[in-house]
């Protein structure tokens, strides 16, 4: 009911009332005053003494909830006059400082230049002259040529800021004219992809040139500077990528790039069987077959991931994360006595029997462990978890997905410095220095730097081998440095197609299955960081959580294939191939699909694949120094979304990264010295479930960062901006950004049957 001044007993001073206005506005407060002539009631709303004045005629509903004393009773109020005077003086000083920042008799452009300089430098007005750092003077018309005085360094710095400000202003003017141009022509722009942004930038430049030409009376306008042709740096997508996820290079170039990806993933593919097979009781023949199987399954999984998973150019290959649990299965008591005492078999037959039995046990554990990622991914559980991930939490996760693999870089190639160091230097020269010096538009050297450097150093290593450089060296040195000690070429069959259950029917053990499931979860977290890095280097928008969850589900299918075919190791995103995307600046999906075809082809033609698989490990490890560093730096790029001046941000970043390095270092050192992890009980499977996760740098850092980021002042708006969530809000759903359809939609119109949310 609307009220007038006749019914005002509820407006007793000090009473608590709940008011609903005729405009459907509701609030609660305490009455502090009521003016009958004007029919205005004043109430104190909230705890900060916010005063609200309302005409009683606009009150629709009024409810009385209590009575208290007059909050403004001057006999009971205490005013701190000293505090009020201090606030008054501060306000006066601030007003005087603000008034000094406003130029008198200057143009709006001059004031904008003053404001731009004041963001980074101390400035003041001297009539119409801008004085910077009390020494450099900028007079009208405020161009770089108008700068005088001061030291050469200060003078040059002011000129640079002036030039940048004038360019920014010119871009804003051209953008406004472009918008007016599109409106007058009836155009509507709906495509916001990375490459369409480049086209829009060119259109803006054309409009700007047309305007200049018109102003000059039809004469030719001067060509724009090179800096004006470059698009603005994009936070959503990485600029300067030659071929992004949806723009493949020409077929000849794509085939060479695909073969380069195949070479890079061979490192992990060969190192893991080389380490595991001897402990499993196998020889060179088993090692060659295991490498072929890993290659074959990696090719299948990569094709599935690029066609039906995230659709990112991510290689799905063998993972070091599963190695400790596989070793734990090897050391299990049920494999210590393999051969029947009455049977006297040769050593090779005994080894073969032990290898196959351990492999069948590993297969069973992997098959069970695959269900974790399949369920978590396809059910959408990981989608719901990923929606809590902010740019701040992504920094430690992605950074340590690359930097956390430091032990496979320099420590490995230092075992044979005479071939590892040349590879590092050659790769540095081809990928960084030659493109900088030659400035060629073909990008041959930087794009195929791995092919050039590996070929040259491999030939050099072979010359050292045949020249007798390692004749009298230690066996470990010969195994690492020689090009003829891998034992793969001779043992590999000419043609062999890996097939399901080739080692026999899998066996299942509950403890081993639980341990492998824990490792599968760790690999899931690590793959999440690698997927984010791949999306960055493919110049795609940040992964929508539903797409990430879909990719995790198909990665679980990949682990199932690992168990069915018998790879002896689980699958995850290849970090080294993610780094190769950055090195070549080619994030094309087609290139990675071609590399998957190479994996399948050379896994069937065993002899040919074994030739490339025999590349010495130090050559591959030297290349890892580049690839892992690129992935780590992809994590650091997300700092641009965060407020680095916030102490909350500093704490979460510093603490999570430090603990992400320190805790795994403790667990790994303890295991190296004692032979078992810090958690050492009678149940080996339980030990693995605790020791393996805490030995993973990205898992520890990512978990800590995400936990702290969610629990520390999560609902504060300022904190939300500090976390960078306002940048990722529109990517939390598939349909809120038009570019998601371009990058992540399924082929053959499958999105109609399997929609993303």
PDB file of C-alpha atoms in Angstrom, residues 254-498:
ATOM      1  CA  UNK A 254      53.183 -30.832 -43.679  1.00  0.00           C
ATOM      2  CA  UNK A 255      54.683 -34.280 -44.409  1.00  0.00           C
ATOM      3  CA  UNK A 256      58.172 -33.151 -43.378  1.00  0.00           C
ATOM      4  CA  UNK A 257      56.820 -31.523 -40.243  1.00  0.00           C
ATOM      5  CA  UNK A 258      54.879 -34.687 -39.435  1.00  0.00           C
ATOM      6  CA  UNK A 259      58.032 -36.785 -39.801  1.00  0.00           C
ATOM      7  CA  UNK A 260      59.794 -34.350 -37.468  1.00  0.00           C
ATOM      8  CA  UNK A 261      57.102 -34.918 -34.832  1.00  0.00           C
ATOM      9  CA  UNK A 262      57.625 -38.655 -35.271  1.00  0.00           C
ATOM     10  CA  UNK A 263      61.360 -38.295 -34.639  1.00  0.00           C
ATOM     11  CA  UNK A 264      60.783 -36.235 -31.508  1.00  0.00           C
ATOM     12  CA  UNK A 265      58.375 -38.687 -29.891  1.00  0.00           C
ATOM     13  CA  UNK A 266      60.801 -41.565 -30.527  1.00  0.00           C
ATOM     14  CA  UNK A 267      62.941 -40.428 -27.600  1.00  0.00           C
ATOM     15  CA  UNK A 268      60.462 -41.357 -24.873  1.00  0.00           C
ATOM     16  CA  UNK A 269      59.256 -44.336 -26.906  1.00  0.00           C
ATOM     17  CA  UNK A 270      62.753 -45.850 -26.927  1.00  0.00           C
ATOM     18  CA  UNK A 271      64.017 -44.779 -23.489  1.00  0.00           C
ATOM     19  CA  UNK A 272      61.155 -46.350 -21.529  1.00  0.00           C
ATOM     20  CA  UNK A 273      61.468 -49.883 -23.048  1.00  0.00           C
ATOM     21  CA  UNK A 274      65.275 -49.641 -22.850  1.00  0.00           C
ATOM     22  CA  UNK A 275      64.914 -49.109 -19.105  1.00  0.00           C
ATOM     23  CA  UNK A 276      62.053 -51.541 -18.406  1.00  0.00           C
ATOM     24  CA  UNK A 277      62.642 -54.570 -20.652  1.00  0.00           C
ATOM     25  CA  UNK A 278      65.917 -55.788 -19.036  1.00  0.00           C
ATOM     26  CA  UNK A 279      64.265 -55.647 -15.597  1.00  0.00           C
ATOM     27  CA  UNK A 280      61.297 -57.580 -16.970  1.00  0.00           C
ATOM     28  CA  UNK A 281      63.613 -60.350 -18.143  1.00  0.00           C
ATOM     29  CA  UNK A 282      63.432 -59.569 -21.858  1.00  0.00           C
ATOM     30  CA  UNK A 283      66.162 -59.094 -24.446  1.00  0.00           C
ATOM     31  CA  UNK A 284      66.633 -57.017 -27.578  1.00  0.00           C
ATOM     32  CA  UNK A 285      63.859 -58.902 -29.379  1.00  0.00           C
ATOM     33  CA  UNK A 286      61.310 -58.061 -26.691  1.00  0.00           C
ATOM     34  CA  UNK A 287      62.558 -54.481 -26.580  1.00  0.00           C
ATOM     35  CA  UNK A 288      62.081 -54.085 -30.333  1.00  0.00           C
ATOM     36  CA  UNK A 289      58.557 -55.564 -30.176  1.00  0.00           C
ATOM     37  CA  UNK A 290      57.647 -53.358 -27.224  1.00  0.00           C
ATOM     38  CA  UNK A 291      58.850 -50.241 -29.088  1.00  0.00           C
ATOM     39  CA  UNK A 292      56.810 -51.271 -32.133  1.00  0.00           C
ATOM     40  CA  UNK A 293      53.713 -51.767 -29.977  1.00  0.00           C
ATOM     41  CA  UNK A 294      54.112 -48.398 -28.236  1.00  0.00           C
ATOM     42  CA  UNK A 295      54.515 -46.700 -31.626  1.00  0.00           C
ATOM     43  CA  UNK A 296      51.483 -48.451 -33.084  1.00  0.00           C
ATOM     44  CA  UNK A 297      49.223 -47.611 -30.129  1.00  0.00           C
ATOM     45  CA  UNK A 298      50.551 -44.032 -29.992  1.00  0.00           C
ATOM     46  CA  UNK A 299      49.560 -43.567 -33.625  1.00  0.00           C
ATOM     47  CA  UNK A 300      46.043 -44.880 -32.962  1.00  0.00           C
ATOM     48  CA  UNK A 301      45.614 -42.746 -29.836  1.00  0.00           C
ATOM     49  CA  UNK A 302      46.875 -39.602 -31.573  1.00  0.00           C
ATOM     50  CA  UNK A 303      44.418 -40.073 -34.428  1.00  0.00           C
ATOM     51  CA  UNK A 304      41.559 -40.613 -31.971  1.00  0.00           C
ATOM     52  CA  UNK A 305      42.521 -37.518 -29.963  1.00  0.00           C
ATOM     53  CA  UNK A 306      42.816 -35.263 -33.011  1.00  0.00           C
ATOM     54  CA  UNK A 307      39.591 -36.516 -34.616  1.00  0.00           C
ATOM     55  CA  UNK A 308      37.289 -37.206 -31.653  1.00  0.00           C
ATOM     56  CA  UNK A 309      39.014 -35.908 -28.502  1.00  0.00           C
ATOM     57  CA  UNK A 310      40.086 -32.337 -27.893  1.00  0.00           C
ATOM     58  CA  UNK A 311      40.912 -32.029 -31.632  1.00  0.00           C
ATOM     59  CA  UNK A 312      44.125 -30.288 -30.610  1.00  0.00           C
ATOM     60  CA  UNK A 313      47.423 -31.178 -32.357  1.00  0.00           C
ATOM     61  CA  UNK A 314      48.510 -33.239 -29.366  1.00  0.00           C
ATOM     62  CA  UNK A 315      50.579 -36.427 -29.677  1.00  0.00           C
ATOM     63  CA  UNK A 316      49.455 -39.141 -27.241  1.00  0.00           C
ATOM     64  CA  UNK A 317      52.471 -41.292 -26.451  1.00  0.00           C
ATOM     65  CA  UNK A 318      54.254 -43.173 -23.673  1.00  0.00           C
ATOM     66  CA  UNK A 319      54.598 -41.441 -20.301  1.00  0.00           C
ATOM     67  CA  UNK A 320      57.383 -41.513 -17.711  1.00  0.00           C
ATOM     68  CA  UNK A 321      54.740 -41.198 -14.988  1.00  0.00           C
ATOM     69  CA  UNK A 322      53.795 -44.883 -15.262  1.00  0.00           C
ATOM     70  CA  UNK A 323      57.378 -46.182 -14.986  1.00  0.00           C
ATOM     71  CA  UNK A 324      57.626 -46.373 -11.137  1.00  0.00           C
ATOM     72  CA  UNK A 325      54.409 -48.378 -10.904  1.00  0.00           C
ATOM     73  CA  UNK A 326      55.519 -50.716 -13.700  1.00  0.00           C
ATOM     74  CA  UNK A 327      58.779 -51.285 -11.808  1.00  0.00           C
ATOM     75  CA  UNK A 328      56.730 -52.008  -8.680  1.00  0.00           C
ATOM     76  CA  UNK A 329      54.826 -54.674 -10.638  1.00  0.00           C
ATOM     77  CA  UNK A 330      58.140 -56.116 -11.867  1.00  0.00           C
ATOM     78  CA  UNK A 331      59.373 -56.396  -8.275  1.00  0.00           C
ATOM     79  CA  UNK A 332      56.171 -58.042  -7.033  1.00  0.00           C
ATOM     80  CA  UNK A 333      56.650 -61.343  -5.255  1.00  0.00           C
ATOM     81  CA  UNK A 334      54.402 -63.303  -7.570  1.00  0.00           C
ATOM     82  CA  UNK A 335      56.894 -62.878 -10.425  1.00  0.00           C
ATOM     83  CA  UNK A 336      60.008 -63.949  -8.494  1.00  0.00           C
ATOM     84  CA  UNK A 337      59.549 -67.683  -9.148  1.00  0.00           C
ATOM     85  CA  UNK A 338      58.395 -68.172 -12.715  1.00  0.00           C
ATOM     86  CA  UNK A 339      59.702 -71.541 -13.948  1.00  0.00           C
ATOM     87  CA  UNK A 340      58.583 -74.902 -12.607  1.00  0.00           C
ATOM     88  CA  UNK A 341      61.496 -76.456 -10.617  1.00  0.00           C
ATOM     89  CA  UNK A 342      61.177 -79.744 -12.536  1.00  0.00           C
ATOM     90  CA  UNK A 343      61.642 -77.912 -15.855  1.00  0.00           C
ATOM     91  CA  UNK A 344      65.135 -76.938 -16.934  1.00  0.00           C
ATOM     92  CA  UNK A 345      64.847 -74.239 -19.522  1.00  0.00           C
ATOM     93  CA  UNK A 346      67.512 -72.086 -21.069  1.00  0.00           C
ATOM     94  CA  UNK A 347      68.126 -68.594 -19.707  1.00  0.00           C
ATOM     95  CA  UNK A 348      66.513 -66.987 -22.748  1.00  0.00           C
ATOM     96  CA  UNK A 349      63.373 -69.099 -22.361  1.00  0.00           C
ATOM     97  CA  UNK A 350      63.199 -68.308 -18.647  1.00  0.00           C
ATOM     98  CA  UNK A 351      63.592 -64.609 -19.395  1.00  0.00           C
ATOM     99  CA  UNK A 352      60.932 -64.782 -22.090  1.00  0.00           C
ATOM    100  CA  UNK A 353      58.500 -66.486 -19.733  1.00  0.00           C
ATOM    101  CA  UNK A 354      59.132 -63.915 -16.994  1.00  0.00           C
ATOM    102  CA  UNK A 355      58.784 -61.023 -19.456  1.00  0.00           C
ATOM    103  CA  UNK A 356      55.471 -62.281 -20.781  1.00  0.00           C
ATOM    104  CA  UNK A 357      54.029 -62.921 -17.327  1.00  0.00           C
ATOM    105  CA  UNK A 358      54.996 -59.463 -16.075  1.00  0.00           C
ATOM    106  CA  UNK A 359      53.658 -57.925 -19.266  1.00  0.00           C
ATOM    107  CA  UNK A 360      50.307 -59.695 -18.795  1.00  0.00           C
ATOM    108  CA  UNK A 361      50.124 -58.365 -15.230  1.00  0.00           C
ATOM    109  CA  UNK A 362      50.864 -54.840 -16.475  1.00  0.00           C
ATOM    110  CA  UNK A 363      48.176 -55.228 -19.134  1.00  0.00           C
ATOM    111  CA  UNK A 364      45.562 -56.116 -16.530  1.00  0.00           C
ATOM    112  CA  UNK A 365      46.498 -53.145 -14.347  1.00  0.00           C
ATOM    113  CA  UNK A 366      46.325 -50.763 -17.309  1.00  0.00           C
ATOM    114  CA  UNK A 367      42.939 -52.081 -18.447  1.00  0.00           C
ATOM    115  CA  UNK A 368      41.467 -51.474 -14.992  1.00  0.00           C
ATOM    116  CA  UNK A 369      43.200 -48.080 -14.648  1.00  0.00           C
ATOM    117  CA  UNK A 370      41.793 -46.887 -17.965  1.00  0.00           C
ATOM    118  CA  UNK A 371      38.282 -46.913 -16.503  1.00  0.00           C
ATOM    119  CA  UNK A 372      39.203 -44.004 -14.234  1.00  0.00           C
ATOM    120  CA  UNK A 373      39.868 -41.548 -17.041  1.00  0.00           C
ATOM    121  CA  UNK A 374      37.050 -42.946 -19.181  1.00  0.00           C
ATOM    122  CA  UNK A 375      34.497 -42.415 -16.396  1.00  0.00           C
ATOM    123  CA  UNK A 376      35.896 -39.074 -15.192  1.00  0.00           C
ATOM    124  CA  UNK A 377      36.148 -37.754 -18.745  1.00  0.00           C
ATOM    125  CA  UNK A 378      32.952 -38.925 -20.435  1.00  0.00           C
ATOM    126  CA  UNK A 379      30.752 -38.426 -17.355  1.00  0.00           C
ATOM    127  CA  UNK A 380      31.695 -34.745 -17.190  1.00  0.00           C
ATOM    128  CA  UNK A 381      33.316 -34.890 -13.745  1.00  0.00           C
ATOM    129  CA  UNK A 382      36.553 -33.436 -15.063  1.00  0.00           C
ATOM    130  CA  UNK A 383      34.566 -30.739 -16.840  1.00  0.00           C
ATOM    131  CA  UNK A 384      33.152 -29.620 -13.495  1.00  0.00           C
ATOM    132  CA  UNK A 385      36.616 -29.667 -11.927  1.00  0.00           C
ATOM    133  CA  UNK A 386      38.182 -27.734 -14.799  1.00  0.00           C
ATOM    134  CA  UNK A 387      35.692 -24.894 -14.388  1.00  0.00           C
ATOM    135  CA  UNK A 388      37.419 -24.017 -11.110  1.00  0.00           C
ATOM    136  CA  UNK A 389      40.750 -23.676 -12.896  1.00  0.00           C
ATOM    137  CA  UNK A 390      41.874 -20.061 -13.233  1.00  0.00           C
ATOM    138  CA  UNK A 391      44.850 -18.575 -15.101  1.00  0.00           C
ATOM    139  CA  UNK A 392      46.576 -18.203 -11.730  1.00  0.00           C
ATOM    140  CA  UNK A 393      46.236 -21.919 -10.922  1.00  0.00           C
ATOM    141  CA  UNK A 394      47.184 -22.839 -14.494  1.00  0.00           C
ATOM    142  CA  UNK A 395      50.598 -21.164 -14.189  1.00  0.00           C
ATOM    143  CA  UNK A 396      52.213 -23.733 -11.798  1.00  0.00           C
ATOM    144  CA  UNK A 397      50.398 -26.647 -13.448  1.00  0.00           C
ATOM    145  CA  UNK A 398      51.500 -25.895 -17.009  1.00  0.00           C
ATOM    146  CA  UNK A 399      54.912 -24.477 -16.083  1.00  0.00           C
ATOM    147  CA  UNK A 400      55.987 -27.564 -14.128  1.00  0.00           C
ATOM    148  CA  UNK A 401      54.563 -29.860 -16.807  1.00  0.00           C
ATOM    149  CA  UNK A 402      57.600 -28.663 -18.761  1.00  0.00           C
ATOM    150  CA  UNK A 403      60.147 -27.473 -16.195  1.00  0.00           C
ATOM    151  CA  UNK A 404      59.419 -30.490 -13.976  1.00  0.00           C
ATOM    152  CA  UNK A 405      61.044 -32.781 -16.559  1.00  0.00           C
ATOM    153  CA  UNK A 406      64.485 -31.197 -16.063  1.00  0.00           C
ATOM    154  CA  UNK A 407      66.015 -34.553 -15.123  1.00  0.00           C
ATOM    155  CA  UNK A 408      65.521 -35.843 -18.685  1.00  0.00           C
ATOM    156  CA  UNK A 409      67.371 -32.904 -20.254  1.00  0.00           C
ATOM    157  CA  UNK A 410      70.921 -31.956 -19.321  1.00  0.00           C
ATOM    158  CA  UNK A 411      71.563 -34.905 -16.941  1.00  0.00           C
ATOM    159  CA  UNK A 412      70.913 -37.337 -19.822  1.00  0.00           C
ATOM    160  CA  UNK A 413      72.812 -35.586 -22.604  1.00  0.00           C
ATOM    161  CA  UNK A 414      75.720 -34.912 -20.221  1.00  0.00           C
ATOM    162  CA  UNK A 415      76.336 -38.681 -20.132  1.00  0.00           C
ATOM    163  CA  UNK A 416      77.846 -38.226 -23.590  1.00  0.00           C
ATOM    164  CA  UNK A 417      78.781 -34.576 -23.769  1.00  0.00           C
ATOM    165  CA  UNK A 418      80.666 -34.910 -27.063  1.00  0.00           C
ATOM    166  CA  UNK A 419      77.426 -35.533 -28.983  1.00  0.00           C
ATOM    167  CA  UNK A 420      74.876 -33.942 -26.637  1.00  0.00           C
ATOM    168  CA  UNK A 421      76.493 -30.507 -26.556  1.00  0.00           C
ATOM    169  CA  UNK A 422      76.880 -30.268 -30.388  1.00  0.00           C
ATOM    170  CA  UNK A 423      73.183 -31.147 -30.743  1.00  0.00           C
ATOM    171  CA  UNK A 424      72.217 -28.401 -28.303  1.00  0.00           C
ATOM    172  CA  UNK A 425      74.398 -25.836 -30.091  1.00  0.00           C
ATOM    173  CA  UNK A 426      73.270 -26.870 -33.576  1.00  0.00           C
ATOM    174  CA  UNK A 427      69.607 -26.734 -32.626  1.00  0.00           C
ATOM    175  CA  UNK A 428      70.138 -23.297 -31.089  1.00  0.00           C
ATOM    176  CA  UNK A 429      71.847 -22.000 -34.235  1.00  0.00           C
ATOM    177  CA  UNK A 430      69.291 -23.416 -36.673  1.00  0.00           C
ATOM    178  CA  UNK A 431      66.183 -22.430 -34.721  1.00  0.00           C
ATOM    179  CA  UNK A 432      67.190 -19.053 -33.308  1.00  0.00           C
ATOM    180  CA  UNK A 433      70.260 -17.442 -34.858  1.00  0.00           C
ATOM    181  CA  UNK A 434      69.997 -18.290 -38.560  1.00  0.00           C
ATOM    182  CA  UNK A 435      66.384 -17.036 -38.895  1.00  0.00           C
ATOM    183  CA  UNK A 436      67.404 -13.875 -37.039  1.00  0.00           C
ATOM    184  CA  UNK A 437      70.371 -13.237 -39.324  1.00  0.00           C
ATOM    185  CA  UNK A 438      68.862 -14.285 -42.662  1.00  0.00           C
ATOM    186  CA  UNK A 439      65.277 -13.007 -42.168  1.00  0.00           C
ATOM    187  CA  UNK A 440      63.955 -15.339 -44.855  1.00  0.00           C
ATOM    188  CA  UNK A 441      60.232 -15.676 -45.478  1.00  0.00           C
ATOM    189  CA  UNK A 442      60.500 -19.408 -46.183  1.00  0.00           C
ATOM    190  CA  UNK A 443      61.268 -20.342 -42.516  1.00  0.00           C
ATOM    191  CA  UNK A 444      63.217 -23.402 -43.617  1.00  0.00           C
ATOM    192  CA  UNK A 445      65.890 -23.456 -40.926  1.00  0.00           C
ATOM    193  CA  UNK A 446      63.765 -22.662 -37.890  1.00  0.00           C
ATOM    194  CA  UNK A 447      60.861 -24.845 -39.013  1.00  0.00           C
ATOM    195  CA  UNK A 448      63.049 -27.912 -39.734  1.00  0.00           C
ATOM    196  CA  UNK A 449      65.777 -27.216 -37.180  1.00  0.00           C
ATOM    197  CA  UNK A 450      65.305 -30.624 -35.558  1.00  0.00           C
ATOM    198  CA  UNK A 451      65.752 -32.494 -38.856  1.00  0.00           C
ATOM    199  CA  UNK A 452      68.892 -30.537 -39.751  1.00  0.00           C
ATOM    200  CA  UNK A 453      70.537 -30.743 -36.337  1.00  0.00           C
ATOM    201  CA  UNK A 454      69.706 -34.397 -35.618  1.00  0.00           C
ATOM    202  CA  UNK A 455      70.934 -35.503 -39.049  1.00  0.00           C
ATOM    203  CA  UNK A 456      74.253 -33.645 -38.743  1.00  0.00           C
ATOM    204  CA  UNK A 457      74.990 -34.747 -35.169  1.00  0.00           C
ATOM    205  CA  UNK A 458      73.847 -38.324 -35.839  1.00  0.00           C
ATOM    206  CA  UNK A 459      76.323 -38.576 -38.729  1.00  0.00           C
ATOM    207  CA  UNK A 460      78.989 -37.040 -36.506  1.00  0.00           C
ATOM    208  CA  UNK A 461      78.254 -39.584 -33.744  1.00  0.00           C
ATOM    209  CA  UNK A 462      78.441 -42.450 -36.241  1.00  0.00           C
ATOM    210  CA  UNK A 463      81.824 -41.204 -37.458  1.00  0.00           C
ATOM    211  CA  UNK A 464      83.044 -41.203 -33.866  1.00  0.00           C
ATOM    212  CA  UNK A 465      81.737 -44.747 -33.455  1.00  0.00           C
ATOM    213  CA  UNK A 466      83.331 -46.239 -36.596  1.00  0.00           C
ATOM    214  CA  UNK A 467      86.505 -44.238 -35.962  1.00  0.00           C
ATOM    215  CA  UNK A 468      87.091 -46.121 -32.711  1.00  0.00           C
ATOM    216  CA  UNK A 469      86.589 -43.203 -30.324  1.00  0.00           C
ATOM    217  CA  UNK A 470      84.830 -45.439 -27.796  1.00  0.00           C
ATOM    218  CA  UNK A 471      86.878 -48.648 -28.066  1.00  0.00           C
ATOM    219  CA  UNK A 472      88.412 -48.499 -24.608  1.00  0.00           C
ATOM    220  CA  UNK A 473      85.674 -46.638 -22.762  1.00  0.00           C
ATOM    221  CA  UNK A 474      83.377 -47.959 -20.029  1.00  0.00           C
ATOM    222  CA  UNK A 475      80.374 -50.102 -21.047  1.00  0.00           C
ATOM    223  CA  UNK A 476      77.908 -47.420 -19.919  1.00  0.00           C
ATOM    224  CA  UNK A 477      79.667 -44.825 -22.094  1.00  0.00           C
ATOM    225  CA  UNK A 478      79.591 -47.140 -25.101  1.00  0.00           C
ATOM    226  CA  UNK A 479      75.902 -47.863 -24.551  1.00  0.00           C
ATOM    227  CA  UNK A 480      75.131 -44.143 -24.402  1.00  0.00           C
ATOM    228  CA  UNK A 481      77.435 -42.739 -27.083  1.00  0.00           C
ATOM    229  CA  UNK A 482      77.779 -45.408 -29.763  1.00  0.00           C
ATOM    230  CA  UNK A 483      75.277 -45.592 -32.588  1.00  0.00           C
ATOM    231  CA  UNK A 484      75.487 -49.411 -32.846  1.00  0.00           C
ATOM    232  CA  UNK A 485      74.739 -50.429 -29.258  1.00  0.00           C
ATOM    233  CA  UNK A 486      70.950 -50.030 -29.194  1.00  0.00           C
ATOM    234  CA  UNK A 487      70.458 -53.626 -30.390  1.00  0.00           C
ATOM    235  CA  UNK A 488      67.133 -52.723 -31.985  1.00  0.00           C
ATOM    236  CA  UNK A 489      67.912 -52.937 -35.696  1.00  0.00           C
ATOM    237  CA  UNK A 490      69.112 -56.527 -35.622  1.00  0.00           C
ATOM    238  CA  UNK A 491      66.335 -57.734 -33.327  1.00  0.00           C
ATOM    239  CA  UNK A 492      63.448 -55.961 -35.055  1.00  0.00           C
ATOM    240  CA  UNK A 493      61.406 -57.997 -37.579  1.00  0.00           C
ATOM    241  CA  UNK A 494      61.016 -56.731 -41.124  1.00  0.00           C
ATOM    242  CA  UNK A 495      57.237 -56.676 -41.007  1.00  0.00           C
ATOM    243  CA  UNK A 496      55.103 -57.219 -37.938  1.00  0.00           C
ATOM    244  CA  UNK A 497      51.656 -55.890 -37.052  1.00  0.00           C
ATOM    245  CA  UNK A 498      51.055 -55.535 -33.282  1.00  0.00           C
TER     246      UNK A 498
END
